[in-house]
Amino acid sequence: MKRYSRISGTGSYLPPHRLTNADLVADLAAKGVETSHEWIVERTGIHARHFADDGVFSSDLGLAAAQNALQAAGCAAQDIDLIIVATSTPDMVFPSTACILQNKLGANGCAAFDVQAVCSGFIYALTVADSMIKTGAANRALVVGAEVFSRILDFKDRTTCVLFGDGAGAVVLEASDTPGILASDLHADGKYVDILCVPGHVSGGAILGDPLLKMDGQAVFKLAVGLLESAARATLTKANMTDADIDWLVPHQANIRIMQSTARKLKLSMDKVVVTVDQHGNTSAASIPLALDFAVRSGQVKLGETLLLEGVGGGFTWGAVLLSL
Ligand code: ACO
């Protein structure tokens, strides 16, 4: 019998400290940085974001999301034999956030590692977990996207600090004899490193270079829309499907205008697009599983529907996963 992987539960978590645009505008004004609710909403669609308190790490946000996903899947942490965490804001240089999360969950002993593909991280992690389940290397995986992007924001740079937030999302992916994940498509092009990066690193006990996020927003925007369309089309082709087969697009939640452009290119109306960016801003690798969990729990998406998940981010990395829920 052919072996597939299928999502059996979703979960997410946003830290309680929520800043509306008005809160952020006031905080930034106190630092001499001028922005406005109107500018942020018009250019990005973001209304609020959540920031983790000091001492709270990606593994803590990931833990809460993972526990919700496990509960939804009706299984215990000890039933998991693979943990993959997608993050660009790990708790430590090493060990991986996946190992730290594994211990907090009490799933000690299973395989655990991080995937670093910035905002495409969850798409990469889901594809790796799917491949490991299909080959028999794992039976039940926890795939988590968790980020504390507030730690790498430059609050003097209004072109970036208004865009991002903290959060986590997770899915339980398990072996199944009916298809869940139908196809996926991953890409990267390292020549675009400079348009979106955190160029600093740790060396000899000091931080060398700049440890804060740098982005050429317009270059990212232009690249993102074309790459998302090509990844979506390549994934549909692999599954012998077309735009018309998509019930829901669950895109990386970076910017409403990127989502609108992608939907237009795929001839999908915006009521087929899951949008949560207004509530949490860009949470990088956490944004797709956060949006997915919101859509599942609110009853927006239903069992048996066909979902196209897609992401793009620093690297440059991009990809898509087509699945039957
Ligand atoms: N508040 C007020 N004014 C601002 C702000 C702000 N927060 N930021 C920039 N401006 C000003 C600029 O200084 C500029 O002023 P000027 O015309 O007097 O020079 C004006 O607004 C326009 O700036 P642009 O950079 O041209 O604004 P743009 O329309 O391109 O919007 C944005 C900027 C939102 C970053 C856009 O380029 C974008 O969405 N890029 C995609 C990037 C993205 O979503 N990245 C997320 C991470 S990557 C990923 O997840 C895919």
mmCIF file of C-alpha atoms and ligand atoms in Angstrom:
data_model
loop_
_atom_site.group_PDB
_atom_site.id
_atom_site.type_symbol
_atom_site.label_atom_id
_atom_site.label_comp_id
_atom_site.label_asym_id
_atom_site.label_seq_id
_atom_site.Cartn_x
_atom_site.Cartn_y
_atom_site.Cartn_z
ATOM 1 C CA MET A 1 0.000 0.000 0.000
ATOM 2 C CA LYS A 2 1.329 3.478 -0.870
ATOM 3 C CA ARG A 3 2.402 5.575 2.085
ATOM 4 C CA TYR A 4 1.393 9.234 2.393
ATOM 5 C CA SER A 5 1.519 11.920 5.083
ATOM 6 C CA ARG A 6 -1.476 13.828 6.380
ATOM 7 C CA ILE A 7 -2.063 16.687 8.818
ATOM 8 C CA SER A 8 -3.947 15.346 11.839
ATOM 9 C CA GLY A 9 -3.895 18.459 14.032
ATOM 10 C CA THR A 10 -2.980 22.142 13.975
ATOM 11 C CA GLY A 11 -2.099 24.613 16.736
ATOM 12 C CA SER A 12 -0.811 28.134 17.188
ATOM 13 C CA TYR A 13 0.160 30.637 19.832
ATOM 14 C CA LEU A 14 0.587 34.407 20.011
ATOM 15 C CA PRO A 15 2.263 35.927 23.073
ATOM 16 C CA PRO A 16 -0.180 38.029 25.146
ATOM 17 C CA HIS A 17 1.551 41.413 24.683
ATOM 18 C CA ARG A 18 -0.376 42.850 21.697
ATOM 19 C CA LEU A 19 0.569 46.188 20.150
ATOM 20 C CA THR A 20 -1.917 47.863 17.851
ATOM 21 C CA ASN A 21 -0.565 50.233 15.216
ATOM 22 C CA ALA A 22 -1.552 53.111 17.541
ATOM 23 C CA ASP A 23 0.531 51.567 20.382
ATOM 24 C CA LEU A 24 3.532 51.096 18.091
ATOM 25 C CA VAL A 25 3.191 54.571 16.560
ATOM 26 C CA ALA A 26 3.265 56.059 20.084
ATOM 27 C CA ASP A 27 6.296 53.947 21.147
ATOM 28 C CA LEU A 28 8.198 54.911 17.991
ATOM 29 C CA ALA A 29 7.275 58.596 18.313
ATOM 30 C CA ALA A 30 8.898 58.573 21.763
ATOM 31 C CA LYS A 31 12.111 57.440 19.999
ATOM 32 C CA GLY A 32 11.785 60.137 17.329
ATOM 33 C CA VAL A 33 10.602 57.710 14.607
ATOM 34 C CA GLU A 34 7.589 58.927 12.645
ATOM 35 C CA THR A 35 4.976 56.570 11.189
ATOM 36 C CA SER A 36 1.189 56.261 11.198
ATOM 37 C CA HIS A 37 -1.619 53.715 11.426
ATOM 38 C CA GLU A 38 -2.814 54.848 7.983
ATOM 39 C CA TRP A 39 0.587 54.270 6.312
ATOM 40 C CA ILE A 40 0.994 50.826 7.881
ATOM 41 C CA VAL A 41 -2.520 49.666 6.944
ATOM 42 C CA GLU A 42 -2.404 51.047 3.401
ATOM 43 C CA ARG A 43 1.019 49.550 2.540
ATOM 44 C CA THR A 44 0.786 46.254 4.474
ATOM 45 C CA GLY A 45 -2.716 45.507 5.832
ATOM 46 C CA ILE A 46 -1.250 45.088 9.334
ATOM 47 C CA HIS A 47 -3.320 46.355 12.303
ATOM 48 C CA ALA A 48 -1.523 44.725 15.235
ATOM 49 C CA ARG A 49 1.376 42.474 16.195
ATOM 50 C CA HIS A 50 2.372 40.531 19.332
ATOM 51 C CA PHE A 51 5.768 40.782 21.034
ATOM 52 C CA ALA A 52 7.163 38.150 23.401
ATOM 53 C CA ASP A 53 8.203 39.339 26.855
ATOM 54 C CA ASP A 54 11.881 39.343 27.851
ATOM 55 C CA GLY A 55 13.012 35.827 28.689
ATOM 56 C CA VAL A 56 10.457 34.187 26.385
ATOM 57 C CA PHE A 57 12.034 32.347 23.453
ATOM 58 C CA SER A 58 10.995 30.729 20.181
ATOM 59 C CA SER A 59 10.925 27.331 21.942
ATOM 60 C CA ASP A 60 8.379 28.696 24.470
ATOM 61 C CA LEU A 61 6.052 29.979 21.740
ATOM 62 C CA GLY A 62 6.631 26.755 19.792
ATOM 63 C CA LEU A 63 5.806 24.690 22.893
ATOM 64 C CA ALA A 64 2.368 26.298 23.303
ATOM 65 C CA ALA A 65 1.591 25.895 19.579
ATOM 66 C CA ALA A 66 2.826 22.275 19.634
ATOM 67 C CA GLN A 67 0.687 21.411 22.656
ATOM 68 C CA ASN A 68 -2.393 22.790 20.869
ATOM 69 C CA ALA A 69 -1.567 20.791 17.735
ATOM 70 C CA LEU A 70 -1.014 17.575 19.724
ATOM 71 C CA GLN A 71 -4.332 18.045 21.487
ATOM 72 C CA ALA A 72 -6.104 18.618 18.158
ATOM 73 C CA ALA A 73 -4.470 15.465 16.747
ATOM 74 C CA GLY A 74 -5.452 13.480 19.832
ATOM 75 C CA CYS A 75 -1.951 12.281 20.560
ATOM 76 C CA ALA A 76 0.701 12.656 23.244
ATOM 77 C CA ALA A 77 4.193 14.131 22.927
ATOM 78 C CA GLN A 78 5.618 10.611 23.366
ATOM 79 C CA ASP A 79 3.837 9.528 20.157
ATOM 80 C CA ILE A 80 6.012 11.923 18.122
ATOM 81 C CA ASP A 81 9.135 10.491 16.472
ATOM 82 C CA LEU A 82 10.325 13.615 14.607
ATOM 83 C CA ILE A 83 10.372 17.310 15.498
ATOM 84 C CA ILE A 84 11.326 19.931 12.918
ATOM 85 C CA VAL A 85 11.348 23.579 13.942
ATOM 86 C CA ALA A 86 11.506 26.277 11.272
ATOM 87 C CA THR A 87 13.016 29.415 12.779
ATOM 88 C CA SER A 88 15.421 32.246 12.037
ATOM 89 C CA THR A 89 15.344 33.414 15.657
ATOM 90 C CA PRO A 90 16.614 30.333 17.525
ATOM 91 C CA ASP A 91 16.963 30.316 21.329
ATOM 92 C CA MET A 92 20.719 29.705 21.076
ATOM 93 C CA VAL A 93 23.472 29.427 18.465
ATOM 94 C CA PHE A 94 23.251 25.725 19.330
ATOM 95 C CA PRO A 95 21.709 23.337 20.202
ATOM 96 C CA SER A 96 18.749 23.600 17.876
ATOM 97 C CA THR A 97 15.468 25.093 19.051
ATOM 98 C CA ALA A 98 13.929 21.722 18.100
ATOM 99 C CA CYS A 99 16.040 19.978 20.781
ATOM 100 C CA ILE A 100 15.087 22.591 23.392
ATOM 101 C CA LEU A 101 11.413 22.276 22.441
ATOM 102 C CA GLN A 102 11.634 18.481 22.497
ATOM 103 C CA ASN A 103 12.814 18.537 26.128
ATOM 104 C CA LYS A 104 10.136 21.074 27.150
ATOM 105 C CA LEU A 105 7.491 18.859 25.522
ATOM 106 C CA GLY A 106 8.797 15.660 27.115
ATOM 107 C CA ALA A 107 9.285 13.934 23.763
ATOM 108 C CA ASN A 108 12.891 13.036 24.587
ATOM 109 C CA GLY A 109 14.588 10.586 22.280
ATOM 110 C CA CYS A 110 12.943 11.391 18.955
ATOM 111 C CA ALA A 111 14.821 12.995 16.045
ATOM 112 C CA ALA A 112 14.838 16.793 16.308
ATOM 113 C CA PHE A 113 16.411 19.496 14.165
ATOM 114 C CA ASP A 114 15.875 23.043 12.895
ATOM 115 C CA VAL A 115 15.309 24.247 9.362
ATOM 116 C CA GLN A 116 16.513 27.720 8.422
ATOM 117 C CA ALA A 117 14.754 29.136 5.379
ATOM 118 C CA VAL A 118 13.429 32.358 6.953
ATOM 119 C CA CYS A 119 9.828 33.078 5.868
ATOM 120 C CA SER A 120 9.737 29.912 3.688
ATOM 121 C CA GLY A 121 10.905 27.827 6.658
ATOM 122 C CA PHE A 122 7.586 26.150 7.371
ATOM 123 C CA ILE A 123 7.157 25.130 3.704
ATOM 124 C CA TYR A 124 10.659 23.648 3.763
ATOM 125 C CA ALA A 125 10.069 21.896 7.111
ATOM 126 C CA LEU A 126 6.725 20.438 6.023
ATOM 127 C CA THR A 127 8.286 19.113 2.807
ATOM 128 C CA VAL A 128 11.159 17.482 4.721
ATOM 129 C CA ALA A 129 8.734 15.892 7.223
ATOM 130 C CA ASP A 130 6.506 14.662 4.372
ATOM 131 C CA SER A 131 9.515 13.093 2.630
ATOM 132 C CA MET A 132 10.708 11.399 5.844
ATOM 133 C CA ILE A 133 7.242 9.983 6.510
ATOM 134 C CA LYS A 134 6.851 8.747 2.927
ATOM 135 C CA THR A 135 10.201 6.919 3.092
ATOM 136 C CA GLY A 136 9.381 5.368 6.474
ATOM 137 C CA ALA A 137 12.060 7.345 8.359
ATOM 138 C CA ALA A 138 9.317 8.799 10.595
ATOM 139 C CA ASN A 139 5.708 7.975 11.445
ATOM 140 C CA ARG A 140 4.387 11.016 13.252
ATOM 141 C CA ALA A 141 6.090 14.410 13.029
ATOM 142 C CA LEU A 142 5.614 17.692 14.775
ATOM 143 C CA VAL A 143 6.369 20.534 12.353
ATOM 144 C CA VAL A 144 6.660 23.921 14.031
ATOM 145 C CA GLY A 145 7.290 27.486 12.863
ATOM 146 C CA ALA A 146 8.319 29.713 15.784
ATOM 147 C CA GLU A 147 9.804 33.194 15.805
ATOM 148 C CA VAL A 148 10.687 36.115 18.059
ATOM 149 C CA PHE A 149 11.409 38.597 15.264
ATOM 150 C CA SER A 150 10.989 41.496 17.713
ATOM 151 C CA ARG A 151 14.533 40.628 18.928
ATOM 152 C CA ILE A 152 16.125 41.374 15.541
ATOM 153 C CA LEU A 153 14.183 44.515 14.590
ATOM 154 C CA ASP A 154 15.813 47.911 14.297
ATOM 155 C CA PHE A 155 13.282 50.197 15.985
ATOM 156 C CA LYS A 156 14.963 53.191 14.374
ATOM 157 C CA ASP A 157 14.161 51.854 10.886
ATOM 158 C CA ARG A 158 10.495 52.572 10.199
ATOM 159 C CA THR A 159 10.621 50.751 6.870
ATOM 160 C CA THR A 160 11.004 47.383 8.652
ATOM 161 C CA CYS A 161 10.085 47.596 12.354
ATOM 162 C CA VAL A 162 6.363 48.112 11.688
ATOM 163 C CA LEU A 163 6.111 44.913 9.645
ATOM 164 C CA PHE A 164 7.030 42.036 11.952
ATOM 165 C CA GLY A 165 5.769 40.246 15.051
ATOM 166 C CA ASP A 166 6.325 37.153 17.230
ATOM 167 C CA GLY A 167 4.344 33.911 17.269
ATOM 168 C CA ALA A 168 4.276 30.197 16.541
ATOM 169 C CA GLY A 169 2.242 27.652 14.634
ATOM 170 C CA ALA A 170 2.463 23.872 14.473
ATOM 171 C CA VAL A 171 1.024 20.822 12.764
ATOM 172 C CA VAL A 172 1.109 17.109 13.529
ATOM 173 C CA LEU A 173 1.865 15.262 10.292
ATOM 174 C CA GLU A 174 1.381 11.509 10.291
ATOM 175 C CA ALA A 175 1.633 8.481 8.029
ATOM 176 C CA SER A 176 -1.585 7.662 6.231
ATOM 177 C CA ASP A 177 -2.787 5.382 3.438
ATOM 178 C CA THR A 178 -4.743 8.262 1.891
ATOM 179 C CA PRO A 179 -2.991 11.341 0.489
ATOM 180 C CA GLY A 180 -2.764 14.481 2.575
ATOM 181 C CA ILE A 181 0.285 16.244 1.131
ATOM 182 C CA LEU A 182 -0.165 16.053 -2.641
ATOM 183 C CA ALA A 183 2.926 17.851 -3.967
ATOM 184 C CA SER A 184 5.515 20.423 -3.030
ATOM 185 C CA ASP A 185 8.090 22.611 -4.717
ATOM 186 C CA LEU A 186 11.133 24.233 -3.061
ATOM 187 C CA HIS A 187 13.672 26.734 -4.396
ATOM 188 C CA ALA A 188 16.412 29.105 -3.310
ATOM 189 C CA ASP A 189 18.663 31.647 -4.985
ATOM 190 C CA GLY A 190 21.576 32.842 -2.877
ATOM 191 C CA LYS A 191 22.389 35.770 -5.124
ATOM 192 C CA TYR A 192 19.637 37.699 -3.337
ATOM 193 C CA VAL A 193 21.169 37.409 0.156
ATOM 194 C CA ASP A 194 21.550 41.171 0.502
ATOM 195 C CA ILE A 195 17.938 42.237 -0.099
ATOM 196 C CA LEU A 196 16.718 40.613 3.128
ATOM 197 C CA CYS A 197 19.159 39.613 5.831
ATOM 198 C CA VAL A 198 20.469 39.958 9.381
ATOM 199 C CA PRO A 199 24.137 40.277 8.480
ATOM 200 C CA GLY A 200 25.735 39.947 11.938
ATOM 201 C CA HIS A 201 27.321 36.858 13.498
ATOM 202 C CA VAL A 202 28.955 35.775 16.741
ATOM 203 C CA SER A 203 32.735 35.523 16.732
ATOM 204 C CA GLY A 204 35.256 35.380 19.567
ATOM 205 C CA GLY A 205 32.611 36.300 22.134
ATOM 206 C CA ALA A 206 31.413 39.390 20.260
ATOM 207 C CA ILE A 207 28.777 40.195 17.678
ATOM 208 C CA LEU A 208 30.445 41.092 14.409
ATOM 209 C CA GLY A 209 28.455 42.985 11.807
ATOM 210 C CA ASP A 210 24.912 44.224 12.280
ATOM 211 C CA PRO A 211 22.565 41.871 14.174
ATOM 212 C CA LEU A 212 19.396 43.688 13.041
ATOM 213 C CA LEU A 213 17.105 43.010 10.080
ATOM 214 C CA LYS A 214 17.851 44.816 6.786
ATOM 215 C CA MET A 215 15.420 44.765 3.890
ATOM 216 C CA ASP A 216 15.070 46.358 0.480
ATOM 217 C CA GLY A 217 11.251 46.278 0.599
ATOM 218 C CA GLN A 218 10.605 47.120 -3.030
ATOM 219 C CA ALA A 219 13.080 44.530 -4.335
ATOM 220 C CA VAL A 220 11.540 41.887 -2.058
ATOM 221 C CA PHE A 221 8.033 42.819 -3.181
ATOM 222 C CA LYS A 222 8.834 42.591 -6.898
ATOM 223 C CA LEU A 223 10.641 39.266 -6.551
ATOM 224 C CA ALA A 224 8.080 37.722 -4.182
ATOM 225 C CA VAL A 225 5.022 38.003 -6.423
ATOM 226 C CA GLY A 226 6.608 36.298 -9.453
ATOM 227 C CA LEU A 227 8.256 33.537 -7.412
ATOM 228 C CA LEU A 228 5.079 32.730 -5.503
ATOM 229 C CA GLU A 229 3.159 32.328 -8.753
ATOM 230 C CA SER A 230 5.820 30.062 -10.277
ATOM 231 C CA ALA A 231 6.001 27.868 -7.130
ATOM 232 C CA ALA A 232 2.207 27.600 -7.038
ATOM 233 C CA ARG A 233 2.031 26.578 -10.711
ATOM 234 C CA ALA A 234 4.895 24.068 -10.418
ATOM 235 C CA THR A 235 3.218 22.442 -7.407
ATOM 236 C CA LEU A 236 -0.165 22.223 -9.130
ATOM 237 C CA THR A 237 1.471 20.678 -12.215
ATOM 238 C CA LYS A 238 3.188 18.018 -10.088
ATOM 239 C CA ALA A 239 -0.224 17.064 -8.664
ATOM 240 C CA ASN A 240 -1.961 17.187 -12.080
ATOM 241 C CA MET A 241 -4.198 19.960 -10.825
ATOM 242 C CA THR A 242 -5.021 23.525 -11.891
ATOM 243 C CA ASP A 243 -5.862 26.849 -10.215
ATOM 244 C CA ALA A 244 -9.514 25.788 -10.276
ATOM 245 C CA ASP A 245 -8.788 22.893 -7.878
ATOM 246 C CA ILE A 246 -7.608 25.199 -5.071
ATOM 247 C CA ASP A 247 -10.232 25.645 -2.340
ATOM 248 C CA TRP A 248 -7.989 27.859 -0.193
ATOM 249 C CA LEU A 249 -4.716 29.688 -0.590
ATOM 250 C CA VAL A 250 -2.830 29.875 2.726
ATOM 251 C CA PRO A 251 0.031 32.241 1.923
ATOM 252 C CA HIS A 252 2.911 33.511 4.021
ATOM 253 C CA GLN A 253 1.399 36.430 5.918
ATOM 254 C CA ALA A 254 3.832 39.236 5.069
ATOM 255 C CA ASN A 255 1.805 41.853 3.342
ATOM 256 C CA ILE A 256 -1.794 42.003 2.079
ATOM 257 C CA ARG A 257 -0.671 43.521 -1.219
ATOM 258 C CA ILE A 258 1.620 40.548 -1.996
ATOM 259 C CA MET A 259 -1.284 38.211 -1.187
ATOM 260 C CA GLN A 260 -3.682 40.177 -3.432
ATOM 261 C CA SER A 261 -1.202 40.137 -6.330
ATOM 262 C CA THR A 262 -0.620 36.392 -5.973
ATOM 263 C CA ALA A 263 -4.356 35.697 -5.784
ATOM 264 C CA ARG A 264 -4.894 37.750 -8.958
ATOM 265 C CA LYS A 265 -2.204 35.804 -10.811
ATOM 266 C CA LEU A 266 -3.792 32.508 -9.715
ATOM 267 C CA LYS A 267 -7.263 33.815 -10.650
ATOM 268 C CA LEU A 268 -8.492 33.289 -7.084
ATOM 269 C CA SER A 269 -10.888 35.677 -5.421
ATOM 270 C CA MET A 270 -9.728 37.080 -2.080
ATOM 271 C CA ASP A 271 -12.489 35.124 -0.297
ATOM 272 C CA LYS A 272 -10.436 32.004 -1.101
ATOM 273 C CA VAL A 273 -7.365 33.436 0.632
ATOM 274 C CA VAL A 274 -6.750 32.944 4.357
ATOM 275 C CA VAL A 275 -5.663 36.323 5.752
ATOM 276 C CA THR A 276 -4.445 36.816 9.333
ATOM 277 C CA VAL A 277 -1.608 39.300 8.726
ATOM 278 C CA ASP A 278 -3.848 42.099 10.032
ATOM 279 C CA GLN A 279 -3.763 40.516 13.501
ATOM 280 C CA HIS A 280 -0.095 39.528 13.887
ATOM 281 C CA GLY A 281 2.022 41.123 11.153
ATOM 282 C CA ASN A 282 4.800 39.122 9.524
ATOM 283 C CA THR A 283 5.826 36.318 11.899
ATOM 284 C CA SER A 284 8.198 34.776 9.321
ATOM 285 C CA ALA A 285 8.298 30.949 9.586
ATOM 286 C CA ALA A 286 5.347 30.986 12.017
ATOM 287 C CA SER A 287 2.951 32.796 9.718
ATOM 288 C CA ILE A 288 1.702 29.939 7.505
ATOM 289 C CA PRO A 289 0.916 27.480 10.343
ATOM 290 C CA LEU A 290 -0.604 30.372 12.336
ATOM 291 C CA ALA A 291 -2.908 31.238 9.432
ATOM 292 C CA LEU A 292 -3.704 27.557 8.839
ATOM 293 C CA ASP A 293 -4.627 26.973 12.485
ATOM 294 C CA PHE A 294 -6.796 30.084 12.552
ATOM 295 C CA ALA A 295 -8.622 28.921 9.416
ATOM 296 C CA VAL A 296 -9.133 25.391 10.797
ATOM 297 C CA ARG A 297 -10.344 26.504 14.235
ATOM 298 C CA SER A 298 -12.665 29.186 12.867
ATOM 299 C CA GLY A 299 -14.242 26.607 10.520
ATOM 300 C CA GLN A 300 -13.139 28.623 7.464
ATOM 301 C CA VAL A 301 -11.385 25.604 5.916
ATOM 302 C CA LYS A 302 -12.902 22.129 6.150
ATOM 303 C CA LEU A 303 -11.718 18.530 6.102
ATOM 304 C CA GLY A 304 -11.258 17.246 2.560
ATOM 305 C CA GLU A 305 -10.623 20.685 1.032
ATOM 306 C CA THR A 306 -7.570 21.381 -1.138
ATOM 307 C CA LEU A 307 -5.160 23.949 0.284
ATOM 308 C CA LEU A 308 -2.167 25.590 -1.337
ATOM 309 C CA LEU A 309 0.380 26.795 1.232
ATOM 310 C CA GLU A 310 3.134 29.043 -0.117
ATOM 311 C CA GLY A 311 5.963 31.141 1.192
ATOM 312 C CA VAL A 312 8.872 33.318 0.208
ATOM 313 C CA GLY A 313 11.640 34.793 2.304
ATOM 314 C CA GLY A 314 15.270 35.636 2.924
ATOM 315 C CA GLY A 315 17.832 33.559 1.099
ATOM 316 C CA PHE A 316 16.073 34.124 -1.220
ATOM 317 C CA THR A 317 13.925 31.039 -0.602
ATOM 318 C CA TRP A 318 10.480 30.148 -1.891
ATOM 319 C CA GLY A 319 8.152 27.199 -2.219
ATOM 320 C CA ALA A 320 4.662 25.767 -1.988
ATOM 321 C CA VAL A 321 2.867 22.720 -0.597
ATOM 322 C CA LEU A 322 -0.448 21.467 -1.977
ATOM 323 C CA LEU A 323 -2.478 19.329 0.401
ATOM 324 C CA SER A 324 -5.815 17.770 1.031
ATOM 325 C CA LEU A 325 -6.867 18.552 4.599
HETATM 326 N N1 ACO B 1 5.751 55.037 7.995
HETATM 327 C C1 ACO B 1 5.636 56.130 7.227
HETATM 328 N N2 ACO B 1 6.326 56.297 6.088
HETATM 329 C C2 ACO B 1 7.167 55.307 5.723
HETATM 330 C C3 ACO B 1 7.341 54.135 6.493
HETATM 331 C C4 ACO B 1 6.587 54.029 7.681
HETATM 332 N N3 ACO B 1 6.667 52.960 8.481
HETATM 333 N N4 ACO B 1 8.230 53.352 5.868
HETATM 334 C C5 ACO B 1 8.598 53.987 4.748
HETATM 335 N N5 ACO B 1 7.959 55.171 4.655
HETATM 336 C C6 ACO B 1 8.076 56.153 3.595
HETATM 337 C C7 ACO B 1 9.382 56.100 2.870
HETATM 338 O O1 ACO B 1 10.362 56.830 3.558
HETATM 339 C C8 ACO B 1 9.019 56.721 1.545
HETATM 340 O O2 ACO B 1 8.978 58.103 1.714
HETATM 341 P P1 ACO B 1 9.497 59.067 0.518
HETATM 342 O O3 ACO B 1 8.601 58.763 -0.641
HETATM 343 O O4 ACO B 1 9.307 60.417 1.106
HETATM 344 O O5 ACO B 1 10.905 58.661 0.290
HETATM 345 C C9 ACO B 1 7.566 56.260 1.322
HETATM 346 O O6 ACO B 1 7.084 55.847 2.612
HETATM 347 C C10 ACO B 1 7.469 55.100 0.376
HETATM 348 O O7 ACO B 1 8.424 54.137 0.724
HETATM 349 P P2 ACO B 1 8.559 52.800 -0.073
HETATM 350 O O8 ACO B 1 9.672 51.980 0.471
HETATM 351 O O9 ACO B 1 8.549 53.115 -1.527
HETATM 352 O O10 ACO B 1 7.184 52.143 0.302
HETATM 353 P P3 ACO B 1 6.505 50.896 -0.357
HETATM 354 O O11 ACO B 1 5.232 51.281 -0.973
HETATM 355 O O12 ACO B 1 7.476 50.107 -1.179
HETATM 356 O O13 ACO B 1 6.150 50.054 0.922
HETATM 357 C C11 ACO B 1 6.942 48.107 2.051
HETATM 358 C C12 ACO B 1 7.185 49.569 1.765
HETATM 359 C C13 ACO B 1 5.644 47.951 2.810
HETATM 360 C C14 ACO B 1 8.081 47.523 2.889
HETATM 361 C C15 ACO B 1 6.844 47.360 0.703
HETATM 362 O O14 ACO B 1 7.975 47.602 -0.087
HETATM 363 C C16 ACO B 1 6.683 45.912 0.862
HETATM 364 O O15 ACO B 1 5.642 45.443 1.252
HETATM 365 N N6 ACO B 1 7.709 45.117 0.517
HETATM 366 C C17 ACO B 1 7.634 43.711 0.682
HETATM 367 C C18 ACO B 1 8.460 43.398 1.816
HETATM 368 C C19 ACO B 1 7.872 42.449 2.760
HETATM 369 O O16 ACO B 1 6.697 42.220 2.907
HETATM 370 N N7 ACO B 1 8.795 41.872 3.469
HETATM 371 C C20 ACO B 1 8.479 40.999 4.474
HETATM 372 C C21 ACO B 1 9.644 40.164 4.721
HETATM 373 S S1 ACO B 1 10.036 39.179 3.363
HETATM 374 C C22 ACO B 1 8.883 38.198 3.253
HETATM 375 O O17 ACO B 1 8.330 37.817 4.235
HETATM 376 C C23 ACO B 1 8.545 37.867 1.925
#
